[in-house]
Amino acid sequence: MSNKFRTGTLALAISIALGTVSANAAEDNTSKIDKKDIEQIVVVGSRGAPRSVNDSPVPIDLIGSEELKRGGNTNMLELLKGTVPSFNVHENPISDAASLVKPANLRGLSSDSTLILVNGKRRHKASVIAMLGGGINDGAQGSDISVIPSSALKQVEVLRDGAAAQYGSDAIAGVMNFVLRDDAEGGSLTARYGSYYEGDGDTMEVSGNVGMPLTKDGFVNLSFQYKNSDATSRSLQRPDAQGLIDAGNTAVSSLAQIWGSPEVNDDITIFANVGLDLGNDNEAYMFGNFSERDVRGGFYYRNPHKRGGVYSNDDGASLLIGDIAQAGGAERTCQDVAITSGNVLTQQNYIDNVANNPNCFAFNELLPGGFTPNFGGNIVDTSITMGTRGELDNGVMYDVSGSVGMNESSYVIYDTVNSSLGLETPRDFNPGKHRQLEKTFNLDFSKDIDVDSIDALMIAGGYEWHAESFEVTAGDVPSYTAGPYTDQGFGIGSNGFPGFKPESAGVFSRQNYALYVDMEAQITQDFLIGTAVRYEDYSSFGSTTNYKITGQYNITDNFSLRGSVSTGFRAPTVGQANYSNVQTELKEGKLVDTALLPATNPIAVQLGAQELTPEESFSHTLGAVWTIGDVFITLDYYNIEVEDRVSKSDSYTLTDADRDALKDAGVVNVDSINGVSFFTNDFDTTTSGIDLISNYATEIFDGDATFSLAYNYNKTEVDSYSEVTGDFKVSRLENDLPNHRATATWSQSWDKVSFLLRGNYYGEYQGVHVDYDATAITADAAVTLDAEVSYFINDSFTVSVGAQNLLDQQATEIDIPGDDIPDNNWGGKYYETSPFGFNGGFYYVKATYNF
């Protein structure tokens, strides 16, 4: 197998994660090798030959396979959060589809501002659009990297710099390249069990990897992961639910609403990586995956006195009563029932006019204690990439490949009602599906050219074709239909997440192509300069051209300066441009149904929406690289300006005139909609920060030790916006994430034992709970500890015990200013914006068999 294909053979792939917080000691079977002599090689950031991290003119983190294996969490998002300080992941306890695919942020930008690659090839996006994405990710549609198991990876390369001129759309904040294992022999099998200190969230996982030869010059490497995770609850009883219990309503649950992580069942992922040497410096390769999981999480509690469209339409002043005869065309005979006590079930007017009246009904008869829907879905993710690369007779390197990727979300909502169907309503619904399908073709060339006046010159160029489609499949009829009680004020569709209507279903697509050229010139032994230009043309909004200039200068053998200047863009996704639906959200302390409409919809246009255009960015970096003895240090400043950012607008309350306009535009069931939102290019931001990384490897206590320290300062400022975005969202964009994050790691290994100890610092952040204006709430800074100890029974068996958040550091508890709103009004105990989560300490045990 050629070294060009199996990138890891260019240098020994070790787990000293340069530029990351947890730079571990070398892999166990190479722990005695002098780490100072091992170079770390990456392929991201340059279209030329792979280069050392030290020689890169832009900052790159390299996270080795052993580093990933030693993380206590089995989710790739959480593993990266523990190793890259500028990478943030938030739990989304009640957030519609965003709870199915957790959005993540690099350098404070939205999840779809980071480009995801696998083996250097563009990864498709998830089908889930994060409608309730915690402010920063509202409306984002990024790739689902949680499907990538650590058992499948040789290393992860994180390019912390804008790279749209090299890789195209989305690479505003940076690029993550997941490099799959390519071993042709050996393997491993790992079993892991973990649980939170609170006694919930039990997680059981089995994962493995096996390498096999494919003839004498190739390999087949297979990986799998199967896991189940129970839900967690960090909840308090809601005051309104407790009031009902105190008034004698025995049907109310002791915990009416759950704030916590969702339940994940049958989460299975299979990855394959195949390579074959064809001879004459030519190689064929193929890789892909199949992943599937079922997710189920909580929703808001529906109060049996107040919930609009089900129990009452006047905020609990009177019951919403259905008249069976009226639904059949007769005159209405049911009388109004005023709610005058803490338990309407005991009121005589309810007993006489509803409970004992066969013609009249209220949902208190079916669900006397209220109800809490559960939202979930089945997520399927598949991909395959095939290609060939090598060297032509004239010395030109080529790479030709094609990729197909698909992500499908089939939604389910449980324990709810379509109240317009009356008491005959189903309780579980299938609201429909989203499918994201992407196809990519790449043709790349590169060549080293001899020029007498400079040390080396590399020129690369290529062509990329990309097609993207977003498909909406209508839900089952009960999930969206307007039943016979619609005209009596009962809500339409499955309450909490109405199904997609047939008129909203369809396939929306676009295509784009790109031409690009890169050049890297080693002017002298100490001076490297690189340039890149990319022209891209989209069938939807037209063309864009972006550039990048990079440079590095070695002032001494141990000290160099580096920097870059680049432009970039992020094309709005097809889903963002065409998606429409009705969802339930909190507005001014009440649950209301709001319609998300395409920006081209007449009512959205009337409210100020315009057809979506690309986000555009300008970024520059300046950094330094030091080697002081055995200590390696990098310091990088970055500044990213993004104009016309795409996000979901604030919700507009509909007037009667708006409703008439909606009806004229052909939108059905308008009377049940309280507000409208849409995707828009509305605001500009500037994000700036500093990354400081330091690593040191030595021998102490008769063993090998690695120490690492990483610090990130990141600040986002909204430069301009309108009422479409609103002040509250601006505050979330600027303050939800902590400005300061730091991690310090000590990794130690001996012949039989190894351990890892990591400290994580999270600075102050804005505490947000549901829709409350949190601009005056500053949550406390915190420190958490992670630890793992491993014992090597023999060359094949290893057992490990560990903990994340070892000392059970709790998130900041909710403390809403003033006396008007109880702190637990919506059942949560902690602010959901906690950067280290709200579940507390997590312990785990695992056993690994290597063969």
C-alpha atoms as one frame of an Amber mdcrd trajectory, in Angstrom:
protein
   0.000   0.000   0.000   1.384   3.337  -1.037   2.325   5.860   1.607   0.370
   8.530  -0.265  -2.852   6.655   0.386  -2.355   5.499   3.952  -1.688   8.878
   5.459  -0.864   7.480   8.860   2.227   5.725   7.547   3.787   9.081   6.768
   4.510   9.286  10.473   3.590   7.302  13.523   0.072   8.390  14.499   0.338
   9.101  18.188  -2.130  10.586  20.625  -0.175  13.617  21.766  -3.020  15.873
  20.662  -1.058  18.918  19.615  -3.237  21.939  20.024  -5.737  20.137  22.235
  -6.360  20.038  25.924  -5.705  16.378  26.448  -2.498  15.580  24.671  -2.030
  12.039  25.827   1.064   9.954  26.009   1.859   7.799  23.023  -0.193   4.712
  22.366   0.426   1.992  24.884   2.460  -0.217  22.568   4.744   2.692  21.639
   5.036   4.350  25.026   8.791   3.868  25.192   9.465   5.692  21.914  11.043
   9.103  22.325   8.123  11.434  21.637  10.421  14.269  20.642  11.333  12.288
  17.516   7.775  11.697  16.363   6.268  14.167  13.906   2.527  14.702  13.665
   1.119  14.717  10.135  -2.172  16.161   8.900  -3.787  16.404   5.470  -6.366
  19.127   6.152  -5.534  22.738   5.269  -3.449  22.051   2.171  -4.090  20.412
  -1.191  -0.442  19.549  -1.487   1.443  16.837   0.350   0.510  16.210   3.992
   2.572  18.345   6.337   3.667  18.504   9.938   1.453  20.419  12.351   4.526
  22.477  13.285   4.963  23.626   9.682   1.347  24.599   9.069   0.743  28.326
   8.452  -2.713  27.963  10.048  -3.583  26.458  13.460  -4.535  22.778  13.402
  -5.425  20.473  16.305  -4.608  16.796  15.950  -6.505  14.371  18.186  -5.205
  10.817  18.036  -7.189   7.578  18.293  -5.982   6.783  21.795  -7.054  10.235
  22.958 -10.557   9.599  21.621 -10.733   6.176  23.247  -9.856   7.596  26.646
 -12.791  10.016  26.731 -15.483   8.918  29.142 -18.306   9.982  26.831 -19.351
   7.854  23.890 -20.690  10.789  21.879 -18.264  12.353  19.390 -19.615  15.833
  20.141 -18.820  15.485  23.836 -15.387  14.015  23.103 -14.450  16.999  20.963
 -15.819  19.433  23.537 -13.369  17.977  26.033 -10.388  18.345  23.703 -10.910
  21.541  21.667 -11.557  24.564  23.927 -13.269  26.683  21.255 -15.730  23.851
  20.528 -19.009  24.037  22.467 -21.974  21.680  22.684 -25.208  22.418  24.512
 -27.827  20.037  25.782 -31.234  20.897  24.314 -33.742  19.427  26.762 -36.971
  20.713  25.142 -36.236  21.878  21.623 -38.285  19.996  19.034 -36.047  18.282
  16.481 -32.868  19.930  17.832 -32.929  17.327  20.611 -32.464  14.584  17.972
 -29.240  16.042  16.528 -27.357  18.207  19.012 -25.941  21.336  17.353 -22.322
  22.274  18.103 -20.334  25.486  17.812 -16.735  26.189  16.837 -15.490  29.657
  17.816 -18.975  30.787  18.820 -20.486  30.507  15.331 -23.466  28.341  14.398
 -23.105  24.612  13.822 -23.408  24.956  10.040 -20.463  27.385   9.929 -17.988
  24.513  10.375 -17.295  22.224   7.425 -17.159  18.500   8.196 -14.932  16.168
   6.158 -14.362  12.411   6.343 -11.055  11.278   4.857 -10.813  14.735   3.327
 -14.198  14.514   1.541 -17.219  16.731   2.239 -19.751  15.177   4.637 -23.467
  15.604   3.998 -25.701  17.637   6.328 -28.285  16.310   8.732 -31.937  16.472
   7.758 -32.838  18.128  11.069 -33.098  21.909  11.130 -32.642  23.144  14.693
 -35.735  25.340  14.999 -35.183  25.799  18.731 -31.404  25.714  18.734 -30.600
  27.659  21.882 -30.218  31.083  20.287 -26.869  30.564  18.561 -28.071  27.609
  16.500 -31.639  28.697  15.806 -32.382  27.451  12.309 -28.957  25.851  11.801
 -28.571  22.750   9.640 -25.155  21.230  10.178 -23.706  17.753   9.742 -24.493
  15.085  12.317 -21.042  14.114  13.557 -22.468  12.199  16.516 -22.834   9.193
  14.179 -19.030   8.889  13.864 -17.736   6.473  16.545 -14.282   6.858  18.061
 -13.561   3.184  17.270 -13.548   4.059  13.544 -11.013   6.877  13.770  -7.280
   7.105  13.346  -7.282  10.806  14.151  -9.339  14.011  14.016  -7.850  17.138
  12.450  -9.404  20.464  13.444  -8.434  23.391  11.218  -9.170  26.513  13.261
  -9.281  28.953  10.357 -11.619  29.988   7.565 -11.117  27.761   4.529 -13.988
  28.397   2.102 -11.466  29.314  -0.626 -10.150  25.757  -0.385 -13.194  23.664
   0.516 -16.250  25.761  -0.364 -19.359  26.661   1.605 -19.600  26.338   5.412
 -15.891  26.608   6.282 -16.261  30.017   7.980 -15.290  28.976  11.511 -13.045
  26.114  10.428 -12.885  22.545   9.185 -13.014  19.183  10.969 -11.544  16.201
   9.142 -12.307  12.736  10.532  -9.636  10.306   9.323 -10.768   6.678   9.363
  -8.577   3.808  10.494  -6.735   1.952   7.731  -5.170  -0.988   9.593  -4.918
  -4.152   7.528  -4.664  -6.406  10.565  -5.580  -6.585  14.229  -8.539  -5.101
  15.985 -10.260  -4.423  19.274 -13.526  -4.970  21.111 -14.709  -2.671  23.907
 -17.643  -2.911  26.307 -18.572   0.137  28.357 -21.166   0.956  31.009 -21.770
   4.332  32.611 -24.297   6.232  34.678 -24.797   9.677  36.187 -24.295  10.171
  39.901 -28.026  10.942  40.132 -28.736   7.328  39.177 -30.137   7.942  35.700
 -28.886   8.200  32.132 -27.497   4.644  32.180 -25.433   4.086  29.040 -24.380
   0.706  27.696 -22.156   0.402  24.647 -20.273  -2.214  22.679 -17.833  -1.092
  19.985 -15.132  -2.682  17.912 -12.736  -2.449  15.013 -11.086  -5.047  12.798
  -8.520  -4.694  10.039  -8.170  -7.265   7.263  -5.946  -7.520   4.191  -7.449
  -7.054   0.720  -4.972  -9.000  -1.381  -1.395  -8.327  -0.297  -1.556  -4.617
  -1.173  -4.860  -3.479   0.287  -6.972  -3.375   3.410 -10.540  -3.535   4.664
 -11.112  -1.830   7.987 -14.508  -2.235   9.669 -15.805  -0.499  12.788 -19.060
  -0.641  14.678 -20.747   0.836  17.713 -24.010  -0.126  19.399 -25.366   1.696
  22.427 -28.429   2.588  24.456 -28.805   5.593  26.757 -31.572   6.188  29.265
 -33.091   9.616  29.714 -32.101  11.963  32.526 -34.194  14.320  34.631 -33.039
  17.499  36.342 -36.513  18.723  37.089 -38.677  20.214  39.788 -42.436  20.031
  40.005 -44.063  22.948  38.239 -45.973  25.277  40.575 -49.145  25.077  38.485
 -49.049  21.269  38.548 -48.467  21.260  42.295 -51.389  23.665  42.717 -53.666
  21.220  40.931 -52.467  18.386  43.153 -53.036  20.479  46.267 -56.570  21.186
  45.024 -57.302  17.460  44.830 -56.524  16.592  41.185 -55.081  13.091  41.640
 -54.421  12.605  37.904 -51.469  15.020  37.838 -48.071  13.342  37.753 -45.694
  13.903  40.663 -43.303  15.380  38.086 -45.431  16.837  35.325 -42.573  17.893
  33.040 -39.052  16.557  32.508 -35.981  18.672  31.786 -33.155  16.367  30.805
 -31.318  14.492  28.097 -33.455  12.368  25.783 -33.606   8.589  25.689 -31.597
   6.994  22.867 -32.323   3.400  21.805 -30.693   0.985  19.390 -28.049   3.477
  18.317 -26.019   1.487  15.803 -23.272   2.675  13.487 -21.134   0.738  11.027
 -18.187   2.317   9.203 -16.046   0.747   6.492 -12.788   1.982   4.990 -11.293
   0.117   2.030  -8.105   0.706   0.051  -6.307  -1.174  -2.716  -2.970  -0.495
  -4.421  -3.525  -0.807  -8.167   0.142  -0.596  -9.034   2.091   2.055 -10.884
   1.420   4.551  -8.090  -2.365   4.257  -8.463  -4.814   3.450  -5.687  -8.532
   2.801  -5.334 -10.451   3.649  -2.177 -13.940   3.407  -0.767 -15.479   4.302
   2.572 -18.945   4.785   3.972 -21.323   4.220   6.835 -24.758   3.110   7.922
 -26.192   4.541  11.135 -29.595   4.402  12.801 -31.015   5.383  16.181 -34.317
   6.080  17.942 -34.587   9.160  20.164 -37.346  10.175  22.561 -37.442  13.293
  24.739 -39.822  15.470  26.735 -42.025  18.433  25.883 -43.876  21.082  27.857
 -46.691  20.138  30.243 -50.211  20.974  29.066 -52.135  22.456  31.991 -55.734
  21.088  32.140 -57.103  24.560  32.941 -55.121  26.774  30.581 -53.672  25.044
  27.532 -54.981  26.904  24.504 -56.761  24.947  21.781 -57.259  21.954  24.079
 -58.565  22.971  27.502 -59.230  26.720  27.291 -58.966  29.591  24.866 -59.098
  32.412  27.414 -56.084  31.509  29.596 -58.098  29.462  32.054 -61.080  31.737
  32.636 -63.398  29.078  31.194 -63.219  25.581  29.774 -63.147  24.885  26.050
 -66.192  22.673  25.569 -66.983  20.660  22.474 -70.561  20.285  21.263 -71.080
  16.973  19.446 -74.380  18.029  17.904 -72.913  21.295  16.634 -70.115  19.357
  14.914 -72.861  17.497  13.051 -74.545  20.687  11.887 -77.078  21.276  14.675
 -77.404  24.292  16.927 -75.032  24.551  19.887 -76.553  23.648  23.250 -73.471
  23.232  25.469 -73.125  25.927  28.126 -69.961  27.733  29.149 -68.179  26.521
  32.267 -66.220  29.164  34.156 -63.186  27.878  36.061 -63.653  29.217  39.558
 -61.576  26.802  41.659 -58.219  25.073  41.751 -59.762  21.867  40.422 -62.494
  22.247  37.821 -63.261  18.528  38.054 -64.972  19.106  41.394 -67.032  22.093
  40.254 -70.778  21.413  40.031 -71.117  23.331  36.759 -68.538  21.002  35.221
 -70.267  17.910  36.575 -73.676  19.049  35.319 -72.741  20.536  31.966 -69.873
  18.285  30.904 -69.310  15.117  32.922 -72.999  14.179  32.947 -73.911  15.629
  29.549 -73.428  13.122  26.677 -73.579  15.903  24.071 -70.829  18.015  25.609
 -67.222  17.161  26.279 -63.990  18.688  27.512 -60.558  17.122  27.325 -60.584
  17.048  31.113 -62.668  13.896  30.714 -59.978  12.148  28.670 -56.928  13.712
  30.341 -58.022  15.132  33.704 -54.470  15.838  34.887 -53.281  17.476  31.707
 -50.661  15.805  29.523 -47.030  16.074  28.494 -46.191  15.042  24.924 -42.977
  13.187  24.148 -41.218  14.008  20.909 -38.824  11.714  19.108 -37.871  10.096
  15.900 -35.868   7.572  13.966 -32.648   8.905  12.427 -31.017   7.046   9.536
 -27.675   8.186   8.115 -25.858   6.548   5.208 -22.988   7.505   2.929 -20.543
   6.057   0.454 -17.497   7.539  -1.279 -15.519   5.839  -4.043 -12.486   7.078
  -5.891  -9.025   6.571  -7.244  -5.844   8.596  -6.948  -2.245   8.363  -7.864
   0.515   9.847 -10.002   0.593  10.272 -13.785   3.709   9.790 -15.882   4.346
  13.545 -15.953   4.421  13.739 -12.160   0.925  15.187 -11.764  -0.960  13.807
  -8.764  -4.670  13.172  -9.337  -7.683  12.287  -7.179 -11.095  11.470  -8.692
 -13.999  10.648  -6.404 -17.768  10.554  -6.084 -19.860  10.635  -2.908 -23.492
  10.109  -1.969 -24.806  10.878   1.520 -28.302  10.730   2.986 -29.775  11.616
   6.368 -33.444  10.943   7.105 -35.456  11.900  10.200 -38.816  10.208  10.716
 -40.604  12.082  13.490 -42.940  10.668  16.125 -44.878  12.493  18.829 -46.360
  10.478  21.684 -48.995  11.081  24.358 -50.618  14.083  22.720 -53.896  14.847
  20.925 -55.339  16.370  17.799 -58.032  18.165  19.769 -59.993  19.089  16.637
 -60.855  15.365  16.380 -62.510  15.435  19.798 -62.298  12.577  22.259 -61.750
  10.106  19.378 -58.285  11.513  18.741 -55.289   9.155  18.536 -52.622   9.659
  21.204 -49.528   8.951  19.071 -48.774  10.476  15.663 -46.265  10.297  12.830
 -45.870  13.950  11.751 -43.773  13.118   8.684 -40.170  12.922   7.506 -37.260
  15.070   6.421 -34.596  13.715   4.107 -31.338  15.416   3.136 -29.621  13.912
   0.086 -26.283  15.139  -1.282 -24.136  14.021  -4.206 -20.597  15.242  -4.815
 -18.042  14.703  -7.566 -14.431  15.860  -7.175 -11.540  16.032  -9.637  -8.265
  17.246  -8.078  -4.774  17.686  -9.509  -1.511  18.813  -7.941   2.124  18.981
  -8.985   5.423  19.968  -7.455   7.296  22.280  -9.812  11.018  22.936  -9.749
  11.846  26.653  -9.766  15.466  27.691  -9.498  14.832  30.814  -7.446  12.808
  29.147  -4.651  13.068  25.998  -2.579   9.743  24.406  -3.635   6.507  25.226
  -5.439   3.269  23.250  -5.364   0.296  24.075  -7.594  -3.065  22.352  -7.203
  -6.450  22.821  -8.787  -9.685  21.064  -9.415 -13.382  20.899 -10.076 -16.263
  20.041  -7.742 -19.911  19.355  -8.567 -22.437  19.185  -5.780 -26.185  18.495
  -5.789 -28.356  18.895  -2.696 -32.018  18.058  -2.124 -34.283  18.420   0.890
 -37.423  16.304   0.909 -40.477  16.786   3.114 -42.844  13.820   3.466 -46.359
  14.488   4.747 -47.395  13.021   8.080 -50.254  10.637   8.745 -53.640  12.260
   8.249 -54.575  12.590  11.959 -51.334  14.511  12.578 -52.350  17.462  10.395
 -56.058  17.201   9.623 -58.600  19.786  10.734 -61.243  17.741  12.518 -64.970
  18.434  13.033 -64.322  20.534  16.140 -61.997  23.033  14.466 -64.710  25.706
  14.190 -65.372  25.395  17.921 -61.852  26.586  18.745 -59.994  23.279  19.117
 -56.451  23.105  17.803 -55.522  21.423  14.540 -52.962  18.651  14.199 -50.883
  16.746  16.725 -50.460  19.166  19.615 -46.838  20.207  20.046 -45.660  19.244
  16.551 -48.421  19.210  13.898 -47.745  16.957  10.959 -46.467  18.197   7.630
 -49.415  18.826   5.328 -49.463  17.445   1.766 -49.201  20.989   0.390 -45.950
  21.434   2.358 -44.477  18.149   1.104 -42.135  17.908  -1.840 -38.533  17.714
  -2.961 -36.529  20.935  -3.116 -33.142  20.868  -4.804 -30.251  22.852  -6.238
 -26.868  22.249  -7.821 -23.553  24.045  -7.768 -20.105  23.645  -9.245 -16.724
  25.048  -8.286 -13.331  25.669  -9.878 -10.368  26.266  -7.605  -6.616  26.642
  -7.582  -4.139  26.503  -4.691  -0.463  27.366  -4.597   2.165  26.893  -1.890
   5.647  28.301  -2.356   8.573  27.607  -0.039  10.338  30.845  -0.958  13.283
  30.016   1.276  13.883  27.366   3.880  12.364  29.746   6.432   9.554  31.413
   4.469   6.379  29.710   3.243   3.530  31.473   1.459   0.277  30.023   0.143
  -2.666  31.303  -1.870  -6.042  29.856  -2.846  -8.867  31.093  -5.066 -12.235
  29.380  -5.536 -15.074  30.260  -7.908 -18.448  28.733  -7.084 -21.719  28.936
  -9.028 -25.114  27.979  -7.541 -28.317  27.340  -9.463 -30.261  29.273  -6.808
 -28.495  32.554  -5.997 -25.628  32.813  -8.486 -21.862  32.847  -8.113 -19.246
  33.806  -5.546 -15.441  34.004  -5.563 -13.274  33.678  -2.456  -9.563  33.839
  -1.734  -7.100  32.962   0.993  -3.483  33.989   1.637  -1.341  32.262   4.249
   2.250  32.570   5.349   4.778  31.329   7.890   8.240  32.699   8.638  10.818
  30.941  10.808  12.642  33.658  12.710  14.813  31.038  14.407  14.901  27.263
  14.435  12.579  27.333  17.445  10.317  30.312  16.790   8.105  31.199  13.835
   5.280  33.573  12.976   2.253  32.604  10.915  -0.927  34.217   9.664  -3.720
  34.205   7.136  -6.248  36.468   5.426  -9.310  34.997   3.743 -12.850  35.519
   2.578 -15.558  32.920   2.871 -19.237  32.184   2.505 -21.980  29.895   3.709
 -24.786  29.137   1.296 -28.237  28.896   2.903 -29.348  25.290   2.776 -32.176
  24.114   0.575 -34.092  23.227   3.728 -33.722  26.713   5.170 -34.960  28.252
   1.924 -38.044  26.036   1.528 -39.107  24.521   4.838 -42.486  25.352   6.401
 -44.213  23.939   9.451 -46.166  24.759  12.612 -44.477  24.304  15.971 -45.200
  25.037  19.620 -42.950  27.524  21.383 -42.936  29.775  24.409 -43.739  33.442
  23.833 -44.199  35.880  26.690 -44.621  33.006  29.133 -47.297  31.154  27.144
 -47.252  28.152  24.823 -48.369  29.229  21.363 -48.433  27.685  17.898 -46.256
  29.528  15.388 -45.838  28.929  11.656 -42.394  28.867  10.084 -42.751  29.999
   6.491 -40.295  30.256   3.586 -38.847  33.742   3.157 -40.634  33.988  -0.200
 -44.092  33.371   1.303 -46.332  36.484   0.836 -47.004  36.939   4.551 -43.296
  36.578   5.347 -42.517  39.167   2.684 -45.175  41.413   4.189 -43.354  41.143
   7.534 -39.981  42.031   6.007 -38.563  38.736   4.724 -36.435  38.607   1.586
 -35.115  35.693  -0.466 -32.107  34.174   1.285 -28.594  35.015   0.128 -25.226
  33.586   1.246 -23.498  34.671   4.405 -20.169  36.321   3.598 -17.118  36.402
   5.833 -13.741  38.067   6.088 -11.233  36.668   8.555  -7.616  37.156   9.493
  -5.297  35.394  11.917  -1.871  36.033  13.372   0.044  33.500  15.404   3.348
  32.253  16.701   4.893  28.820  17.229   7.596  28.233  19.879   9.685  25.242
  20.803  11.453  25.757  24.126  13.324  22.601  24.964  10.650  19.922  25.266
   7.820  22.470  25.506   5.759  23.238  22.406   3.624  26.416  22.413   1.279
  28.028  19.884  -0.514  31.350  20.246  -3.048  32.459  17.635  -5.307  35.507
  17.361  -8.335  35.360  15.062 -10.959  37.795  13.838 -14.007  36.662  11.831
 -16.484  39.146  10.375 -19.705  37.619   9.020 -22.302  39.637   7.123 -25.920
  38.706   6.357 -26.040  35.778   8.738 -28.943  33.396   8.180 -31.138  32.559
  11.130 -34.736  32.077  12.174 -36.481  35.357  12.882 -38.289  36.276  16.036
 -41.957  35.237  16.092 -44.431  37.873  14.901 -47.916  37.905  16.447 -50.496
  37.731  13.683 -53.108  40.454  13.282 -56.494  39.908  11.647 -55.119  41.530
   8.495 -52.185  39.105   8.522 -54.575  36.167   8.835 -56.595  37.388   5.869
 -53.402  37.711   3.822 -52.361  34.194   4.790 -55.731  32.806   3.696 -55.454
  34.657   0.406 -51.999  33.121  -0.074 -53.497  29.646   0.273 -52.298  28.831
   3.790 -54.884  26.611   5.471 -55.911  26.432   9.148 -54.745  29.999   9.735
 -57.011  30.611  12.712 -55.037  28.158  14.873 -51.738  29.980  14.266 -50.686
  32.642  16.742 -47.452  33.806  15.140 -45.151  33.582  12.141 -41.375  33.286
  11.793 -39.096  32.843   8.788 -35.451  32.465   7.828 -33.709  35.719   7.073
 -30.354  37.398   6.416 -30.701  39.964   9.143 -27.588  40.513  11.236 -23.808
  40.932  11.053 -21.314  39.738  13.654 -17.631  40.018  14.514 -16.035  37.141
  16.411 -12.529  37.532  17.796 -10.409  35.503  20.134  -7.133  33.923  21.171
  -6.027  30.274  21.296  -3.066  29.407  23.511  -1.795  25.825  23.404   1.142
  24.282  25.254   2.391  20.683  25.439   5.243  19.066  27.319   6.350  15.417
  27.320   8.800  13.980  29.833   9.586  11.018  32.068   8.613  11.224  35.751
   7.844   8.690  38.465   9.558   6.026  36.332   6.961   6.464  33.612   6.063
   8.561  30.588   4.101  11.748  31.179   2.509  14.360  28.972   1.253  17.705
  30.231  -0.879  20.053  28.176  -2.573  23.374  28.700  -5.065  25.052  26.371
  -6.881  28.346  26.708  -9.457  29.996  24.453 -10.860  33.500  24.649 -13.787
  34.037  22.305 -16.155  36.978  21.980 -18.958  37.586  19.485 -20.421  41.042
  18.930 -23.529  41.703  16.848 -22.639  44.703  14.687 -26.058  45.365  13.160
 -29.547  43.846  13.282 -33.223  44.756  13.100 -36.363  43.910  15.042 -36.528
  40.740  12.942 -33.730  39.364  15.124 -34.612  41.251  18.311 -32.644  42.299
  21.373 -33.064  39.028  23.257 -31.533  36.934  20.491 -28.667  39.412  20.178
 -27.980  38.934  23.863 -27.981  35.176  23.366 -25.569  35.401  20.446 -23.164
  37.558  22.444 -23.418  36.089  25.935 -24.718  32.504  26.045 -21.246  31.005
  25.574 -18.494  31.740  28.093 -15.775  34.098  26.865 -13.097  32.092  28.660
 -12.411  28.355  28.474  -9.325  26.483  29.560  -8.231  22.906  30.082  -5.192
  21.315  31.674  -4.311  17.636  31.285  -1.842  15.250  32.858  -1.463  11.863
  31.190   0.818   9.280  32.802   1.650   5.717  31.761   3.716   2.801  33.085
   4.038  -0.792  31.963   0.859  -1.927  33.685  -1.052   1.226  34.591  -1.935
   4.548  33.011  -4.108   7.447  34.063  -5.461  10.714  32.739  -6.501  13.724
  34.807  -8.087  16.732  33.114  -9.316  20.004  34.577 -11.823  22.104  32.635
 -12.486  25.775  33.310 -15.647  27.478  32.062 -15.994  31.232  32.485 -19.153
  33.151  33.275 -22.018  32.859  30.824 -25.557  34.122  30.378 -28.069  31.930
  32.169 -31.138  31.309  30.020 -34.212  29.275  30.851 -36.847  28.913  28.112
 -37.991  32.324  26.894 -37.243  34.532  29.884 -35.283  37.708  29.210 -31.977
  36.704  30.732 -29.915  39.745  29.881 -29.406  40.475  33.581 -28.547  36.906
  34.602 -24.876  35.929  34.777 -24.203  32.312  35.701 -21.113  31.433  37.692
 -17.789  30.246  36.329 -16.978  26.635  37.182 -14.234  24.010  37.155 -14.846
  20.331  36.420 -12.466  17.368  36.616 -12.296  14.283  34.408 -10.250  11.223
  35.315  -9.535   7.743  33.993  -7.319   4.915  35.293  -6.461   1.882  33.145
  -4.866  -1.418  34.123  -3.222  -3.576  31.450  -3.915  -7.161  32.523  -1.795
  -8.446  29.655  -1.020  -7.516  26.076  -4.638  -8.131  25.080  -6.880  -7.115
  27.978  -7.310  -3.646  29.518  -9.824  -2.543  32.130 -10.563   1.101  32.897
 -12.607   3.127  35.342 -13.253   6.833  35.072 -15.519   9.760  35.599 -16.527
  12.947  33.854 -17.187  15.838  36.197 -15.573  13.767  38.912 -16.519  16.105
  41.768 -20.119  16.461  40.534 -19.949  20.199  39.858 -23.531  21.399  39.465
 -24.704  23.900  36.892 -26.019  27.239  38.146 -29.539  26.902  39.515 -32.292
  29.019  38.001 -32.835  32.317  39.802 -35.225  34.508  37.812 -35.045  38.160
  38.918 -38.165  39.572  40.560 -41.095  37.902  42.250 -43.527  37.641  39.335
 -42.224  34.358  37.917 -41.312  31.336  40.088 -37.842  29.955  39.396 -39.274
  26.530  38.539 -42.286  27.845  36.616 -41.367  25.566  33.692 -39.999  22.677
  35.722 -36.259  23.142  35.177 -33.681  23.217  37.971 -30.638  24.567  36.070
 -30.067  27.050  33.279 -30.004  25.137  30.014 -27.094  27.230  28.707 -24.605
  25.590  31.087 -21.487  24.972  28.943 -20.652  21.740  30.805 -24.211  20.424
  30.817 -26.705  20.110  33.630 -26.620  16.375  34.376 -23.738  16.415  36.882
 -21.092  13.734  37.417 -20.901  10.621  35.232 -18.915   7.475  36.050 -18.055
   4.579  33.769 -16.235   1.267  33.551 -14.964  -0.390  30.394 -13.039  -3.409
  29.230 -11.054  -3.666  25.993  -9.745  -6.730  24.201  -7.049  -6.122  21.558
  -6.176  -8.758  18.991
